[in-house]
mmCIF file of C-alpha atoms in Angstrom:
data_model
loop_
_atom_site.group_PDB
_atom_site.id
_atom_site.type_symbol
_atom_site.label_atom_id
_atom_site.label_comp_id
_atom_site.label_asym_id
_atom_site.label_seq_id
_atom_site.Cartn_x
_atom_site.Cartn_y
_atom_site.Cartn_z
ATOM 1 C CA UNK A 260 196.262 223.257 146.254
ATOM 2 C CA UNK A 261 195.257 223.026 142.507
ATOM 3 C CA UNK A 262 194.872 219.264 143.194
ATOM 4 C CA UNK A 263 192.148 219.355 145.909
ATOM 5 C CA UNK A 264 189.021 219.503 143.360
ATOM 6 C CA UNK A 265 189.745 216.460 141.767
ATOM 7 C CA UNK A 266 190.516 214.572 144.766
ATOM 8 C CA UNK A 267 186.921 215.806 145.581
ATOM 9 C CA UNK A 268 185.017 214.996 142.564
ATOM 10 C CA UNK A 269 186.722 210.990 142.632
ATOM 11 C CA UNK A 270 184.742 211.028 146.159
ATOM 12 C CA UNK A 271 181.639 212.064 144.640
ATOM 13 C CA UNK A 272 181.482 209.855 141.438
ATOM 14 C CA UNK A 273 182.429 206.673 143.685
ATOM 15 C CA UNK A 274 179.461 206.973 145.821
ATOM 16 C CA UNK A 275 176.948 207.375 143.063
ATOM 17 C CA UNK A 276 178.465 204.510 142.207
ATOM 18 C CA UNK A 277 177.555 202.411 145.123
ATOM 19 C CA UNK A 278 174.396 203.679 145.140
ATOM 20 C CA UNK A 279 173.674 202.799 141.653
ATOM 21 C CA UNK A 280 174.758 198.742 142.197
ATOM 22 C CA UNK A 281 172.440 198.822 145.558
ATOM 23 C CA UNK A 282 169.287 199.845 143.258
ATOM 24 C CA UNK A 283 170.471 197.496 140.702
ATOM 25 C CA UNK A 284 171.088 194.658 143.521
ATOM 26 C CA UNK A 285 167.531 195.355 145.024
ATOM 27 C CA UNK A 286 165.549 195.491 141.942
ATOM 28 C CA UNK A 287 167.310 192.242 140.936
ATOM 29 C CA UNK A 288 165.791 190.606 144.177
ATOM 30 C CA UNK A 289 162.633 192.034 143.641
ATOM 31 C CA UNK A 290 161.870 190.604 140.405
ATOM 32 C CA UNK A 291 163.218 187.258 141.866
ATOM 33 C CA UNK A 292 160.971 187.543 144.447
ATOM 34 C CA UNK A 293 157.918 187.975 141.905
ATOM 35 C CA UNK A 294 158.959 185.302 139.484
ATOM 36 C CA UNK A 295 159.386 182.811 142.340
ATOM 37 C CA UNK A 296 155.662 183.972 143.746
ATOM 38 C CA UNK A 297 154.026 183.231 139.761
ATOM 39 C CA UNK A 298 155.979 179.730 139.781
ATOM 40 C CA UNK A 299 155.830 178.103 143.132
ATOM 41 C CA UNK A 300 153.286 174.981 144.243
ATOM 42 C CA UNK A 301 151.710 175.342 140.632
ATOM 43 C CA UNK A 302 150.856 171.760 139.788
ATOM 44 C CA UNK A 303 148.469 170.809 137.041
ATOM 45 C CA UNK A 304 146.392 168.124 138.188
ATOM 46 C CA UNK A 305 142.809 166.462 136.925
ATOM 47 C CA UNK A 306 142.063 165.018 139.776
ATOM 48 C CA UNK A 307 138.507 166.452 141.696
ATOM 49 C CA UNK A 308 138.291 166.857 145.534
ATOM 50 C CA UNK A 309 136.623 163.454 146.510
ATOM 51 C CA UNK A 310 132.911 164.187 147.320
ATOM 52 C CA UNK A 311 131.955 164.408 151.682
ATOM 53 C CA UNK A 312 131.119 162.028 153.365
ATOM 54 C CA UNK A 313 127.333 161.787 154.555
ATOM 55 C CA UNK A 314 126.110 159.472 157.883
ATOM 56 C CA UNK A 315 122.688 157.533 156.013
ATOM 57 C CA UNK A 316 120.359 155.030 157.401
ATOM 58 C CA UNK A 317 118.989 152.659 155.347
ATOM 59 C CA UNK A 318 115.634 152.074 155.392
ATOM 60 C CA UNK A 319 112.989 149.888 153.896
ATOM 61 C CA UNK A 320 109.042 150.208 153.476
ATOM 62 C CA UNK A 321 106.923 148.003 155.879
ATOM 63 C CA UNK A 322 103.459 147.765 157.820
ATOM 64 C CA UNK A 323 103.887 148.937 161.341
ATOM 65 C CA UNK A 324 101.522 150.071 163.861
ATOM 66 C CA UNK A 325 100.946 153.110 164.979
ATOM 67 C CA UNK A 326 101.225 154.826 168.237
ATOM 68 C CA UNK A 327 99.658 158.250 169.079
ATOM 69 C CA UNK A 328 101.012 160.166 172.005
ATOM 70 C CA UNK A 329 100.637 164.028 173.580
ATOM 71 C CA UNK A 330 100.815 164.902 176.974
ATOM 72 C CA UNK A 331 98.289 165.554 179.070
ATOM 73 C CA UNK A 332 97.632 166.632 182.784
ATOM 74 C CA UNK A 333 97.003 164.615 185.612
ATOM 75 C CA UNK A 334 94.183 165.375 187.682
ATOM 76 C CA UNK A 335 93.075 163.931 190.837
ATOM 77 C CA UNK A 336 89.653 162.168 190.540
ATOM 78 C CA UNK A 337 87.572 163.476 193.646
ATOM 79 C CA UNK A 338 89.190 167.084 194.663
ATOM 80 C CA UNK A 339 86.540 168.352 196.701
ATOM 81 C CA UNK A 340 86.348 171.442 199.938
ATOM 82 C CA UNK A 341 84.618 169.551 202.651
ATOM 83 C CA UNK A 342 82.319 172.090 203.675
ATOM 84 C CA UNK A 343 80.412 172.027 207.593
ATOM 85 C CA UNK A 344 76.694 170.118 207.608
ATOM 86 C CA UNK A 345 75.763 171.134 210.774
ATOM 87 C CA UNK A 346 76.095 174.143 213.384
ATOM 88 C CA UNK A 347 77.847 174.323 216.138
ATOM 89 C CA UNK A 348 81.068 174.681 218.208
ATOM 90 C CA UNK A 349 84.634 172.738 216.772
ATOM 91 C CA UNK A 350 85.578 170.492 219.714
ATOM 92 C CA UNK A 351 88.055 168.774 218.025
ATOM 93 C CA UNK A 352 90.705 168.965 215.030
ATOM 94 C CA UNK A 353 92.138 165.498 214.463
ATOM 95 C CA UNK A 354 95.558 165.204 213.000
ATOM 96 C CA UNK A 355 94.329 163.989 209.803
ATOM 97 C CA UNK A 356 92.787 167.688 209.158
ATOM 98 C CA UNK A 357 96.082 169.169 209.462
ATOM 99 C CA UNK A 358 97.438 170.767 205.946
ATOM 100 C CA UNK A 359 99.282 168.091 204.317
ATOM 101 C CA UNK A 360 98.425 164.790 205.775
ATOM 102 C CA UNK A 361 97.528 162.007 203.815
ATOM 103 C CA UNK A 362 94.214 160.277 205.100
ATOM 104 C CA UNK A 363 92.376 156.835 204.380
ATOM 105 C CA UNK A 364 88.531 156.431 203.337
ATOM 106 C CA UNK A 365 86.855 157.260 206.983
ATOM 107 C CA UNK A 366 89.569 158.958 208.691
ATOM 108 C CA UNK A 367 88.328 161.421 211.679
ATOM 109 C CA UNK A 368 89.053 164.843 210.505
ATOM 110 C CA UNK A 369 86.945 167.643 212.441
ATOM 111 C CA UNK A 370 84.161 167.297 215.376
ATOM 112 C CA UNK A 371 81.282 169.734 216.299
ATOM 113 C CA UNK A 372 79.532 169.572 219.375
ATOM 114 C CA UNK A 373 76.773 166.864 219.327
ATOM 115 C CA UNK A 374 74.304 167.873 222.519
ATOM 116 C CA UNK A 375 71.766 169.639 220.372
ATOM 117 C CA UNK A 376 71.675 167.089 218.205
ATOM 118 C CA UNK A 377 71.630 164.009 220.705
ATOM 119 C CA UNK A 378 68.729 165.575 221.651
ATOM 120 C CA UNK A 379 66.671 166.252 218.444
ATOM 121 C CA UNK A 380 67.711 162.493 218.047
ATOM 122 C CA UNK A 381 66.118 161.090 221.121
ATOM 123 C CA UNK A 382 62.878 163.701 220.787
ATOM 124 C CA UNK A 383 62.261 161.988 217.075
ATOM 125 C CA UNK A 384 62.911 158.325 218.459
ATOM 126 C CA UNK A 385 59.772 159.504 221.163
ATOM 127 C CA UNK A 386 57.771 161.099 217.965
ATOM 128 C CA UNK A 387 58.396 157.817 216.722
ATOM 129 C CA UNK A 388 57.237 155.411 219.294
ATOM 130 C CA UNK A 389 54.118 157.737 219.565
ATOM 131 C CA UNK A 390 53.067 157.399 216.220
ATOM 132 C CA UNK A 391 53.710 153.431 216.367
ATOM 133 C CA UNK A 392 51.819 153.086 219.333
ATOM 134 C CA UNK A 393 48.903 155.166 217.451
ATOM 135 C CA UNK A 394 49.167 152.798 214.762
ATOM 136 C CA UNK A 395 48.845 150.357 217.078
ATOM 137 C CA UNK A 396 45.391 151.403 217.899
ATOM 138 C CA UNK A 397 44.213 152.207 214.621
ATOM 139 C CA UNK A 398 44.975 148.907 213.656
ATOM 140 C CA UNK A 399 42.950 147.409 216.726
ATOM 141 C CA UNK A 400 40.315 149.553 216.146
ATOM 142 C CA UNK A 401 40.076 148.274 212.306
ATOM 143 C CA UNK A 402 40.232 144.661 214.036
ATOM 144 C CA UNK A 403 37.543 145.265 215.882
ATOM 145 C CA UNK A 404 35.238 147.021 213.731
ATOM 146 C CA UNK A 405 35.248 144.357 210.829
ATOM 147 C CA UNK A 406 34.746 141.667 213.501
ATOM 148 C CA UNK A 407 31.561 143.304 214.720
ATOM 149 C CA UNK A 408 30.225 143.697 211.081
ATOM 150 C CA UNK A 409 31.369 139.619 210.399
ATOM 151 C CA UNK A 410 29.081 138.832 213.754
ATOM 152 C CA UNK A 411 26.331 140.894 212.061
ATOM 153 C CA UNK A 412 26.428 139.671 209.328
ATOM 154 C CA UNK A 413 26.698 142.739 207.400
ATOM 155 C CA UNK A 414 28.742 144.562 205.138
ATOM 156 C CA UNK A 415 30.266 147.629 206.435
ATOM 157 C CA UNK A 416 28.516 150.685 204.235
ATOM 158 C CA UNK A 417 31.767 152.741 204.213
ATOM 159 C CA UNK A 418 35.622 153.245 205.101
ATOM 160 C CA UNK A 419 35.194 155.198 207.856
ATOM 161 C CA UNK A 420 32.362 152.325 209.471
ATOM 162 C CA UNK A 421 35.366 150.436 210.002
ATOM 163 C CA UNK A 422 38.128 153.023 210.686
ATOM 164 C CA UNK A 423 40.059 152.543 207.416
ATOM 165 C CA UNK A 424 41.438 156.376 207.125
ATOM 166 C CA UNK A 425 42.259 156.742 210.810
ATOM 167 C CA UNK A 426 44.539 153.354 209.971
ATOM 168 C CA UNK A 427 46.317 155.343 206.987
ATOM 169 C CA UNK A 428 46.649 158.464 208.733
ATOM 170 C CA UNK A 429 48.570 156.317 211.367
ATOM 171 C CA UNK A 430 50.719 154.948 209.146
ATOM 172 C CA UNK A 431 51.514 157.681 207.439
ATOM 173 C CA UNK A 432 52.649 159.452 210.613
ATOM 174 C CA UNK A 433 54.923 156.634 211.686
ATOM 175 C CA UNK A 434 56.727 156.985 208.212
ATOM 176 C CA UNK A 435 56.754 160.657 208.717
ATOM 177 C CA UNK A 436 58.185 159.961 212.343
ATOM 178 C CA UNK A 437 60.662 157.947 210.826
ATOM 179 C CA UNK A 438 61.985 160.279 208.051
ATOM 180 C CA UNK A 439 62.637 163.014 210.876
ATOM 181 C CA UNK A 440 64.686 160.594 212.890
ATOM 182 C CA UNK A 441 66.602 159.505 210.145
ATOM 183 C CA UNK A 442 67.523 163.275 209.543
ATOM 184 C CA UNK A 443 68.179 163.728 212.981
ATOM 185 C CA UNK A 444 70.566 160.942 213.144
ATOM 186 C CA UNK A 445 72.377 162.377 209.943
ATOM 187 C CA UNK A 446 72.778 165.683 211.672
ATOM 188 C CA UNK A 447 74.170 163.702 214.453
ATOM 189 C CA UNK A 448 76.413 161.986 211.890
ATOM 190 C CA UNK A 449 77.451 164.893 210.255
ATOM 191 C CA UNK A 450 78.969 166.440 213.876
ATOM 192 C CA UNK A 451 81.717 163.776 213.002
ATOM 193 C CA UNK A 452 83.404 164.750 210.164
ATOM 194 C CA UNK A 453 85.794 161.838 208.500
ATOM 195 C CA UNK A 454 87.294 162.225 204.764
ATOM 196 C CA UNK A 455 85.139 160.782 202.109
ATOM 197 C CA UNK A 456 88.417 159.494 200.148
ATOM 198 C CA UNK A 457 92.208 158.825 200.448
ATOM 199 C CA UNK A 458 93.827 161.661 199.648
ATOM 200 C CA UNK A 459 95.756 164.410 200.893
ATOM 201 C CA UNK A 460 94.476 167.787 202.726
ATOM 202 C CA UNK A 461 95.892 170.142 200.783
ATOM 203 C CA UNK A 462 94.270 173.039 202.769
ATOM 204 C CA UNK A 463 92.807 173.575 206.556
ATOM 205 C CA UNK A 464 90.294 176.502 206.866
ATOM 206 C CA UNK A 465 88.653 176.357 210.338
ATOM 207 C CA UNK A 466 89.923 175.885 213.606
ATOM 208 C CA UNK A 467 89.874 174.781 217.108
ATOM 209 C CA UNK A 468 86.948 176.214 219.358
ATOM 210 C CA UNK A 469 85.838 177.963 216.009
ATOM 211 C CA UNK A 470 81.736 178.209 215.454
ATOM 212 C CA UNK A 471 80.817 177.051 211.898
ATOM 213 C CA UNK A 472 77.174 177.208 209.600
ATOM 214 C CA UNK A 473 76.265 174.885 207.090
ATOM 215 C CA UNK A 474 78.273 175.471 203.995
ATOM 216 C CA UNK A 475 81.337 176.530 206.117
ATOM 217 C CA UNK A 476 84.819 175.289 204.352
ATOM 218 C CA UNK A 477 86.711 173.214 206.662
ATOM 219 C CA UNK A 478 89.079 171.416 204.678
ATOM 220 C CA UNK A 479 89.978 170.612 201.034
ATOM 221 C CA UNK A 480 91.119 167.036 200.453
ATOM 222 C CA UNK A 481 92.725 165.941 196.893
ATOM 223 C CA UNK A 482 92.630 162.365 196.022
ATOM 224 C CA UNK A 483 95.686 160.216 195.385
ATOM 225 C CA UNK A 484 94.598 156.684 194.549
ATOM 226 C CA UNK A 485 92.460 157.533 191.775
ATOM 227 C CA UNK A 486 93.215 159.949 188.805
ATOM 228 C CA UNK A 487 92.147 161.372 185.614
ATOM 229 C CA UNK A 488 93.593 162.518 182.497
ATOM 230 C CA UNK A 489 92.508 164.381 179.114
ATOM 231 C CA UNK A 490 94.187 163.794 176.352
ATOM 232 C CA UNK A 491 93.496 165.618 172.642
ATOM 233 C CA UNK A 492 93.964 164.342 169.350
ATOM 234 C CA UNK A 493 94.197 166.171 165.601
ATOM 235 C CA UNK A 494 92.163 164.827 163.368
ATOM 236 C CA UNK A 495 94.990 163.039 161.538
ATOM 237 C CA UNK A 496 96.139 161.260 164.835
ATOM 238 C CA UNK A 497 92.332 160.424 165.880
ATOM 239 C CA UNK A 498 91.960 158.653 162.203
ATOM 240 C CA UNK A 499 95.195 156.484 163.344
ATOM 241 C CA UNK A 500 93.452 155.172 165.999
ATOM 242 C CA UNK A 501 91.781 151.782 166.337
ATOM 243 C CA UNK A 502 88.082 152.971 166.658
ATOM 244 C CA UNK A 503 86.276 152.391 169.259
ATOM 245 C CA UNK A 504 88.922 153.270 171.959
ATOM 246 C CA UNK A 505 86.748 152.940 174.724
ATOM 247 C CA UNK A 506 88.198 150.078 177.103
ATOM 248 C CA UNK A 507 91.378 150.093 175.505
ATOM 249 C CA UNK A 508 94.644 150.605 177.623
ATOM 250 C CA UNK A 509 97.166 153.940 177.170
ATOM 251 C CA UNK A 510 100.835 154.258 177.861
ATOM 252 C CA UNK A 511 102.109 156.679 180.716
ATOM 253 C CA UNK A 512 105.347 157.781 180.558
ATOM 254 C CA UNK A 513 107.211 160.812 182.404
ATOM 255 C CA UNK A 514 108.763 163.707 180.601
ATOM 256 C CA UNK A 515 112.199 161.759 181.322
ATOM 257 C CA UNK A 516 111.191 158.734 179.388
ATOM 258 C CA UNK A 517 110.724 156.476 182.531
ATOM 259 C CA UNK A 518 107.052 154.705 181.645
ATOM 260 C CA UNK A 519 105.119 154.791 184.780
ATOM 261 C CA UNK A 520 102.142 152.563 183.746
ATOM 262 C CA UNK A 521 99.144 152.597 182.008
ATOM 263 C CA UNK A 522 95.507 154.241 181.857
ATOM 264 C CA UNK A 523 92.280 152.743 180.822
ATOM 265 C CA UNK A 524 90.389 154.775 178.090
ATOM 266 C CA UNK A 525 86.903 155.637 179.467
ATOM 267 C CA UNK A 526 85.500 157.627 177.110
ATOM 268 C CA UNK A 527 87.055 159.195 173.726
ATOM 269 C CA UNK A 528 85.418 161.298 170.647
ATOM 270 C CA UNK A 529 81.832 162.329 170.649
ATOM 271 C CA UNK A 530 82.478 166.037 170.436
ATOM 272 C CA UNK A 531 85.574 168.543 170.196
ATOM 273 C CA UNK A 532 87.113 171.225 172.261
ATOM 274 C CA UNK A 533 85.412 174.237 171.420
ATOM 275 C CA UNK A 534 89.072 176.347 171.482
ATOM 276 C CA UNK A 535 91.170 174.202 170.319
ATOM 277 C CA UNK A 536 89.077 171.922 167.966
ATOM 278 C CA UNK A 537 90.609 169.074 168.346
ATOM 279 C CA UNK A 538 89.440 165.119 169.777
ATOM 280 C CA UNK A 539 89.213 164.637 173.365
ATOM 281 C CA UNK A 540 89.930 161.227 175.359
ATOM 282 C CA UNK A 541 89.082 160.553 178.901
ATOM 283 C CA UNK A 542 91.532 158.747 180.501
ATOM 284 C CA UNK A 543 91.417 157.090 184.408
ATOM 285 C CA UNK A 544 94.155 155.650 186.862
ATOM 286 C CA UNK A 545 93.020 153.722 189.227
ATOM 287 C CA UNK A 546 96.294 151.901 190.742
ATOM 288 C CA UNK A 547 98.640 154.519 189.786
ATOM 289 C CA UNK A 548 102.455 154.326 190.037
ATOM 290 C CA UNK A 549 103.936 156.175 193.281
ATOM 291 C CA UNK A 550 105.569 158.484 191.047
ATOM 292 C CA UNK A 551 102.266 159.888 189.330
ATOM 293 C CA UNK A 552 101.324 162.989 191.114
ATOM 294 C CA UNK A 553 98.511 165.589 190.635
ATOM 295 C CA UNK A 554 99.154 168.639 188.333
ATOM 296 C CA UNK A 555 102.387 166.405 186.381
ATOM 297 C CA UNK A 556 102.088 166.213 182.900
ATOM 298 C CA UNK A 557 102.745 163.334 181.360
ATOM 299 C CA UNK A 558 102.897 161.722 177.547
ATOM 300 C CA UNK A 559 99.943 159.683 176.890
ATOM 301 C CA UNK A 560 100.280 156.698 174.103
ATOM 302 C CA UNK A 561 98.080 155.073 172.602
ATOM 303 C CA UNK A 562 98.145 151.869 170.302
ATOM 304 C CA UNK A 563 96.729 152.646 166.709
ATOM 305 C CA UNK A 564 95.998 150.718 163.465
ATOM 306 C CA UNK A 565 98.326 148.777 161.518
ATOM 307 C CA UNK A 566 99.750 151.091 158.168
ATOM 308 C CA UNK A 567 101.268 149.522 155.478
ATOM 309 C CA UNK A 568 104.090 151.239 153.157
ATOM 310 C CA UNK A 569 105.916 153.171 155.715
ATOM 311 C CA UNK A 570 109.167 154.296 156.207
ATOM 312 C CA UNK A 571 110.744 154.837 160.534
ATOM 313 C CA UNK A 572 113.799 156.371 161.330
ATOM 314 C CA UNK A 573 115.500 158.618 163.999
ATOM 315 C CA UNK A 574 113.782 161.810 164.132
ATOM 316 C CA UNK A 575 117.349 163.525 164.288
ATOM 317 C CA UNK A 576 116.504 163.116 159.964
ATOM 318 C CA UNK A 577 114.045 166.130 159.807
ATOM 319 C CA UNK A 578 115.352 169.244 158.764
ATOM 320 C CA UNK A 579 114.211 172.715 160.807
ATOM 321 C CA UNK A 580 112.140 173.294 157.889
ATOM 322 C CA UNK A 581 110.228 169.451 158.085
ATOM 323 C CA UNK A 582 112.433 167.896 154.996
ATOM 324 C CA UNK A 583 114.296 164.815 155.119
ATOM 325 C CA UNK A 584 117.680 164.528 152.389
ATOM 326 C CA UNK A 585 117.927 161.323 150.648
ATOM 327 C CA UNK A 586 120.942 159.740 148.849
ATOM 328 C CA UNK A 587 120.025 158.097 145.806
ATOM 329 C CA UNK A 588 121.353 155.211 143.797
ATOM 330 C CA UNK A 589 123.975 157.914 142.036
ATOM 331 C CA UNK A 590 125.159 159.125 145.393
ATOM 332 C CA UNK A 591 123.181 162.423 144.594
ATOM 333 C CA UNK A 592 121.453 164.407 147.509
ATOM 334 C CA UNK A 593 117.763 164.661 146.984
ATOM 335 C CA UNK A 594 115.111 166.532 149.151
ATOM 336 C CA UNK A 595 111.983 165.391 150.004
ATOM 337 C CA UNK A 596 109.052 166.655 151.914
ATOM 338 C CA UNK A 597 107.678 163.635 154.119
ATOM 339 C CA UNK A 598 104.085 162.701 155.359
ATOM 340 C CA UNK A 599 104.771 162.209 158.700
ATOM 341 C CA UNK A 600 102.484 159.684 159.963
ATOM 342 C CA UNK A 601 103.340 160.041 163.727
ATOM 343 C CA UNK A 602 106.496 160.014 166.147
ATOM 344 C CA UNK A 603 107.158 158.052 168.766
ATOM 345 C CA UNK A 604 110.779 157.029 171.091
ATOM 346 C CA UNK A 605 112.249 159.829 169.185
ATOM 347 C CA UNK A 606 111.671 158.449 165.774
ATOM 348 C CA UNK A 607 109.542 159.364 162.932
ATOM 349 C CA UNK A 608 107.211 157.237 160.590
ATOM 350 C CA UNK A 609 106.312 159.052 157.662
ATOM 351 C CA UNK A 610 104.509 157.266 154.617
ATOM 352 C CA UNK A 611 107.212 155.377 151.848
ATOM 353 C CA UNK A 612 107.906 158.118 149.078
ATOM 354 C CA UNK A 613 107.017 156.478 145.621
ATOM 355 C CA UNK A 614 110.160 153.958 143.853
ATOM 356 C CA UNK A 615 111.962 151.286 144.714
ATOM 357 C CA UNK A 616 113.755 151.158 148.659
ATOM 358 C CA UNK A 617 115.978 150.650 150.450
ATOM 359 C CA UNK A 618 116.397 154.316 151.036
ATOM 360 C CA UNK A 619 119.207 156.393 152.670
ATOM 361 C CA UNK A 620 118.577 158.895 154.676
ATOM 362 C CA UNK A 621 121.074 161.191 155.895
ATOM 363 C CA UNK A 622 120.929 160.847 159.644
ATOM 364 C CA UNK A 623 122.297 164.751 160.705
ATOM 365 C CA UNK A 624 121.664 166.562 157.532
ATOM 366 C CA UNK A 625 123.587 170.198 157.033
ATOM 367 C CA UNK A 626 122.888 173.206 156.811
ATOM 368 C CA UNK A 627 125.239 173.035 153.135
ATOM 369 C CA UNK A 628 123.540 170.365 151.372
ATOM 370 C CA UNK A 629 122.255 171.288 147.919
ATOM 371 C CA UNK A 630 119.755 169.431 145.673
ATOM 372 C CA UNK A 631 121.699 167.104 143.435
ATOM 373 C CA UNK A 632 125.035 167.520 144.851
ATOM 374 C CA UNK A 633 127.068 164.026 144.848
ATOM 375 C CA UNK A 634 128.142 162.618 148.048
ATOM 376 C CA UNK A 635 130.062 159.519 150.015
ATOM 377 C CA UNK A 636 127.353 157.907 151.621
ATOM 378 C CA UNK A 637 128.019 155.872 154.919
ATOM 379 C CA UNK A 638 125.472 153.341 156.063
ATOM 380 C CA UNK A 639 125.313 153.568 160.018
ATOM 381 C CA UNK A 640 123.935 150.223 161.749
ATOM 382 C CA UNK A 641 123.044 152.243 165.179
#
């Protein structure tokens, strides 16, 4: 029995023993761990991180000519509502008058009954004979009058001896008597109504069996052979033009880049828009490309004066802000704020900054550059 304590306190001391070596074990890994962490893939090296590489275009000054372009709206020439001349009953709506159709120059559109005005016709060609056969008269009566004076010998002592205003009164009817029939015969004209122009009917507003007035809409016809456009011009763009423009042939080309032919400058300058203060240029069509239609906007460009000293390259160059980044002869990143002279096939021609070219201008500049940072510069061809 006396033995049973020691035996107990040997049990004790060897497991504070084992516990002691695991802390000792463990904190011996630890610091391993740490002093492999401070030592490991530390190299000492003086080599820098080569510089990025930087897409450039090279470019060189030269005389070019310019070309002005903004869009502009294309607007039918003649877009008129044919409007009723005459009174009377519809008795007819031709196909051509139907919404939509596309008519030629004298196409039958509408007709109006024609028996009132048959017969104001064929009472003025009766006013008319009338008067001519009064004419008639008065001009036999002259005859006779200065005959019997020329057998007498004797000067007639007035006009009216010899019938002279009964002769002008006569003739003055039988021009009046021909004015009215001429009128009549346009109202009897006007019962046929036939389109003015080719165009399209873009809207029908009267009908079959329908009464109309004078200055009753009956259809409205747009015109598709013939067409106008307005251009407008800053004043920097107008001053790149070749002055006077008048005569001079324009560019058409759809939003998609597909040119569609070209316009003849009528009219340009004289005075500005009165909102938007800027130069206006009339433009016409007048054998237009099947794919120009009314209300389509399309980009307008026109040739302008040769510039010397200037510097073209893809517009993909300009910064959000308007700069371009140039890399100069010690591969350093330079900014620049251009003078852009115009832009045209998605390039830009700005004046040539001052020094000596070629220059190289980054062709996708980032959002990272910084002034004066050094660069790999890569020359692209395309």
């Amino acid at each position: 029995m006396p033995e049973e304590p020691n035996a107990k306190g040997g049990t004790h001391w060897r497991r504070w023993l084992w516990i002691g070596l695991s802390l000792s074990l463990l904190i011996a890994v630890v610091l391993l761990v740490f002093e492999a962490e401070d030592t490991i893939d530390v190299q000492k090296t003086d080599t820098p991180p080569p510089p990025p590489m930087v897409s450039v275009v090279s470019v060189s000054a030269q005389a070019v000519q310019a070309e002005i372009s903004t869009f502009a709206e294309v607007r039918p020439r003649w877009d008129a509502e044919l409007r009723s001349a005459v009174t009377g009953r519809i008795t007819a709506v031709h196909d051509g008058a139907l919404a939509g159709s596309r008519v030629d120059l004298g196409d039958p559109l509408f007709s109006v009954e024609k028996a009132q005005y048959e017969s104001a016709v064929a009472a003025a060609e009766m006013e008319l004979e009338q008067a001519q056969l009064a004419l008639l008269r008065a001009q036999n009566d002259v005859t006779v009058a200065r005959r019997q004076f020329e057998r007498d010998k004797k000067e007639p002592p007035t006009e009216l001896a010899i019938r002279l205003p009964q002769l002008r009164i006569a003739e003055k009817t039988v021009a009046s008597a021909k004015s009215r029939l001429n009128a009549a015969q346009r109202d009897l004209a006007d019962t046929e109504v036939s389109a003015p122009f080719s165009g399209f009917v873009t809207k029908r507003a009267a009908s079959l069996g329908q009464t109309v007035s004078p200055g009753d809409p009956l259809v409205r016809l747009s015109d598709d052979r013939q067409f106008e456009l307005v251009a407008e011009f800053n004043q920097d763009d107008w001053a790149l033009l070749q002055h006077p423009i008048s005569g001079s042939l324009a560019t058409l080309t759809l939003r998609n880049g597909d040119r569609i032919g070209q316009a003849r400058i009528r009219r340009g300058g004289g005075f500005l828009n009165q909102e938007t203060r800027q130069m206006r240029v009339f433009l016409e069509v007048s054998e237009p490309d099947e794919r120009v239609l009314a209300g389509d906007f399309v980009r307008v460009s026109i040739p302008g004066r040769t510039i010397s000293d200037t510097l073209t390259f893809p517009e993909s160059s300009l910064t959000r802000a308007g700069y371009v980044w140039v890399v100069d002869g010690g591969n350093l990143l330079q900014r620049i704020k251009p003078h852009i002279l115009f832009r045209a096939d998605n390039a830009v021609t700005i004046t040539a900054p001052e020094g000596q070219g070629p220059w190289h201008i980054a062709k996708t500049p980032l959002a990272s550059f910084l002034p004066g940072q050094r660069v790999t510069p890569r020359v692209d061809e395309g």
